[in-house]
Coordinates of C-alpha atoms in Angstrom, one line a residue:
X1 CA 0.0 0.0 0.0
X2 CA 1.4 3.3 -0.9
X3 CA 2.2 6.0 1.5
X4 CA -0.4 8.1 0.6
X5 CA -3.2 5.6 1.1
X6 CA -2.1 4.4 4.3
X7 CA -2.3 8.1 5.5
X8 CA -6.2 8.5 3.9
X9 CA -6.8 5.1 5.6
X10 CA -5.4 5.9 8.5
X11 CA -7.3 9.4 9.2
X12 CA -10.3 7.4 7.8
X13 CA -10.2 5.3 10.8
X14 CA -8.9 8.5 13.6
X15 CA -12.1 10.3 11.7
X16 CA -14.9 7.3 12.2
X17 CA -13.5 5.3 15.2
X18 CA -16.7 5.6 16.8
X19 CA -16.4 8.5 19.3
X20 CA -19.2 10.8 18.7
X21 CA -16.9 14.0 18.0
X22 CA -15.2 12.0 15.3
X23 CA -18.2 10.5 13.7
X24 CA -19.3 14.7 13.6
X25 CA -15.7 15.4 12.5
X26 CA -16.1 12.8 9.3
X27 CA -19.6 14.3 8.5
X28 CA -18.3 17.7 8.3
X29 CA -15.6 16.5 6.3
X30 CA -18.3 14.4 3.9
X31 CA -20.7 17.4 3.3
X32 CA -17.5 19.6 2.9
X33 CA -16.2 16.8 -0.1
X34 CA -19.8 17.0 -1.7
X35 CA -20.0 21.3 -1.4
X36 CA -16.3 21.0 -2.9
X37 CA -18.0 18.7 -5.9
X38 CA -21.3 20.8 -6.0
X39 CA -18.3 23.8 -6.1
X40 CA -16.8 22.7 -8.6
X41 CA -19.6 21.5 -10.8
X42 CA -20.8 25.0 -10.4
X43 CA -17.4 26.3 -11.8
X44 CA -17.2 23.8 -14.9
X45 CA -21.1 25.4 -15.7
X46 CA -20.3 28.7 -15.3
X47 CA -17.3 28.4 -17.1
X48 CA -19.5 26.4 -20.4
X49 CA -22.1 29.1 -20.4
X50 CA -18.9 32.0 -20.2
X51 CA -17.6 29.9 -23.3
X52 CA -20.7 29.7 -24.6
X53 CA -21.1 33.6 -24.3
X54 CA -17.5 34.3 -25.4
X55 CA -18.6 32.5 -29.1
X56 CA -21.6 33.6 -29.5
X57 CA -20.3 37.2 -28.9
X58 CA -17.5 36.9 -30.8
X59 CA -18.5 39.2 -33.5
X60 CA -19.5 42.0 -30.7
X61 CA -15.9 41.8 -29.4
X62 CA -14.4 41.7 -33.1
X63 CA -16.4 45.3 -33.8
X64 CA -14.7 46.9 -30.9
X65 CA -10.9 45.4 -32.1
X66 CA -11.3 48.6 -34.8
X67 CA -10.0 51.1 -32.8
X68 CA -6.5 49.2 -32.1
X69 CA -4.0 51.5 -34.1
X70 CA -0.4 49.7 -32.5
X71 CA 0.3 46.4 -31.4
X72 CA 3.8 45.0 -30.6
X73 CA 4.1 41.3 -30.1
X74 CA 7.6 41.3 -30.8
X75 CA 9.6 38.4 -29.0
X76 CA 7.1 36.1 -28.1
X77 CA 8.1 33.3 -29.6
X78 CA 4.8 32.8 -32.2
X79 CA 4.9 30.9 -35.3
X80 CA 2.1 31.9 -36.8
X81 CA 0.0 35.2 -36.6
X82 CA -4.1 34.8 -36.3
X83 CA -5.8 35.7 -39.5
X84 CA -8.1 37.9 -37.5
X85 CA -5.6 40.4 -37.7
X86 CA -7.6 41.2 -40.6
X87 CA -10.3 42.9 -38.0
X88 CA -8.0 45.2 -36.3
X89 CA -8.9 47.7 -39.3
X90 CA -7.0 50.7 -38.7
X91 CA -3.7 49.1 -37.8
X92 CA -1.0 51.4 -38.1
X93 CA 2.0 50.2 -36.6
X94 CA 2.4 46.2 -36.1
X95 CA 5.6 45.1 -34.8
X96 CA 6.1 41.4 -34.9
X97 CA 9.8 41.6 -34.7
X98 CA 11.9 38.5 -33.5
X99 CA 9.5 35.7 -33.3
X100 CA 9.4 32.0 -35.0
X101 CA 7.0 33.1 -38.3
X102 CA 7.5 31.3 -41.5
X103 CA 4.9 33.1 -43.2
X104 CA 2.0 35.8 -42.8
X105 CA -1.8 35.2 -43.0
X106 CA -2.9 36.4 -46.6
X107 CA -5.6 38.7 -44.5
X108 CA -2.9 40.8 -43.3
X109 CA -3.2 42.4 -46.7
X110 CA -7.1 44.1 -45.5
X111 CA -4.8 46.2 -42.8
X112 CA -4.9 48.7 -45.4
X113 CA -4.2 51.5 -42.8
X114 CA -0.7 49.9 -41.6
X115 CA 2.0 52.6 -42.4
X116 CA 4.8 50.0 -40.3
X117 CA 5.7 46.9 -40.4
X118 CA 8.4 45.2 -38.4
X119 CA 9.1 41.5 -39.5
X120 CA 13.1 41.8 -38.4
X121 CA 14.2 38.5 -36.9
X122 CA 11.9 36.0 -38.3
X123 CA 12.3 33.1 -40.5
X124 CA 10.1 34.5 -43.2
X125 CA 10.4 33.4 -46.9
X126 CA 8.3 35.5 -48.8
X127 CA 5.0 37.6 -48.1
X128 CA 1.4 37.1 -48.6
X129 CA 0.6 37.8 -52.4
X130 CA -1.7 41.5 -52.2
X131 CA 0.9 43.3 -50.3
X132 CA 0.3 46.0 -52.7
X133 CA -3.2 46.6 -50.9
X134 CA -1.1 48.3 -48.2
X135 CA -0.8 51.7 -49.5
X136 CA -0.1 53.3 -46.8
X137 CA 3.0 51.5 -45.8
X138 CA 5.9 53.9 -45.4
X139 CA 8.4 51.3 -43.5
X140 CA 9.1 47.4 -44.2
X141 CA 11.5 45.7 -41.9
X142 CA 12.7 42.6 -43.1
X143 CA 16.5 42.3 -41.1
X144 CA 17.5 39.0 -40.3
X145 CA 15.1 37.3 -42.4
X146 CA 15.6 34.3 -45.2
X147 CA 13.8 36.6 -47.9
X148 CA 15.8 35.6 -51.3
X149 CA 16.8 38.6 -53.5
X150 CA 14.1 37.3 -56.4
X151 CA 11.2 37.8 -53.5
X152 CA 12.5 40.8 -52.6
X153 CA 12.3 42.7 -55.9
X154 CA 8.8 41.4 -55.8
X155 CA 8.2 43.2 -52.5
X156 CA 9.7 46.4 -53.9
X157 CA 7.5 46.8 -56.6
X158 CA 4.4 45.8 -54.8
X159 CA 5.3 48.9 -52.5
X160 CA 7.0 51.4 -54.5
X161 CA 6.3 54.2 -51.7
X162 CA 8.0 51.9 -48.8
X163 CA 11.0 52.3 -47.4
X164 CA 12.2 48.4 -47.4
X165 CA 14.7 47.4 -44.4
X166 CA 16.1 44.0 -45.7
X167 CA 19.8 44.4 -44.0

């Protein structure tokens, strides 16, 4: 018998060995065990129905992601950027330096308000086709990247008006 089930036994026999303050000891402990269960059943319902809410809400909480204008997730270690990104409509700085990305979701291209980019320190390849959607784009950062040269004329004349940071 392991050690921990000697001691459960054990204080299972201290707890009902008859004497009446023990026996009201063990009930105690009983209907404390069941509130813990009814406790926790409560908790895994509550959070269902928050779950629940969260999805079925989603939309709501997308609508208010507009007004975002700068977000910096550089360093965190991500290999791949949510295509919801494409919600965070006027975008104007997004800095995603020095993380694990191989590549950018093709939605990236509706954050037609980004003006900077910052892709330093990732082992991109190439970009989303429809970069040239971002108009607005005055700076590019690609240092430290595995962009080829071919890919990187590419990116030059999609965005003729951005400054393109490549080393």
């Amino acid at each position: 018998m392991s050690e921990a089930n000697s001691e459960k036994e054990n204080i299972m026999r201290l707890l009902l060995s008859g004497q009446e303050e023990s026996i009201q000891l063990g009930l105690i402990i009983a209907e404390s065990l069941q509130l813990e269960r009814e406790i926790k059943q409560d908790i895994d319902i509550a959070l269902n129905w928050f779950t629940r809410q969260m999805h079925s809400s989603i939309q709501g909480k997308l609508k208010a992601i507009h007004k975002v204008k700068n977000v910096n997730l550089s360093g965190q270690d991500l290999t791949s950027i949510p295509c919801q990104i494409q919600y965070v409509i006027n975008l104007q700085s997004l800095d995603l330096s020095n993380n694990q990305l191989v590549r950018l979701p093709p939605k990236i291209t509706n954050c037609t308000n980004l003006t900077i980019l910052n892709l330093t320190g990732n082992p991109l390849l190439f970009l989303p086709p429809g970069m040239n959607e971002l108009t607005k784009l005055v700076k590019l950062s690609f240092v430290g990247t595995r962009i080829a040269a071919p890919e990187r004329e590419r990116i030059r004349s999609a965005l003729p008006n951005c400054e393109t940071i490549f080393e």
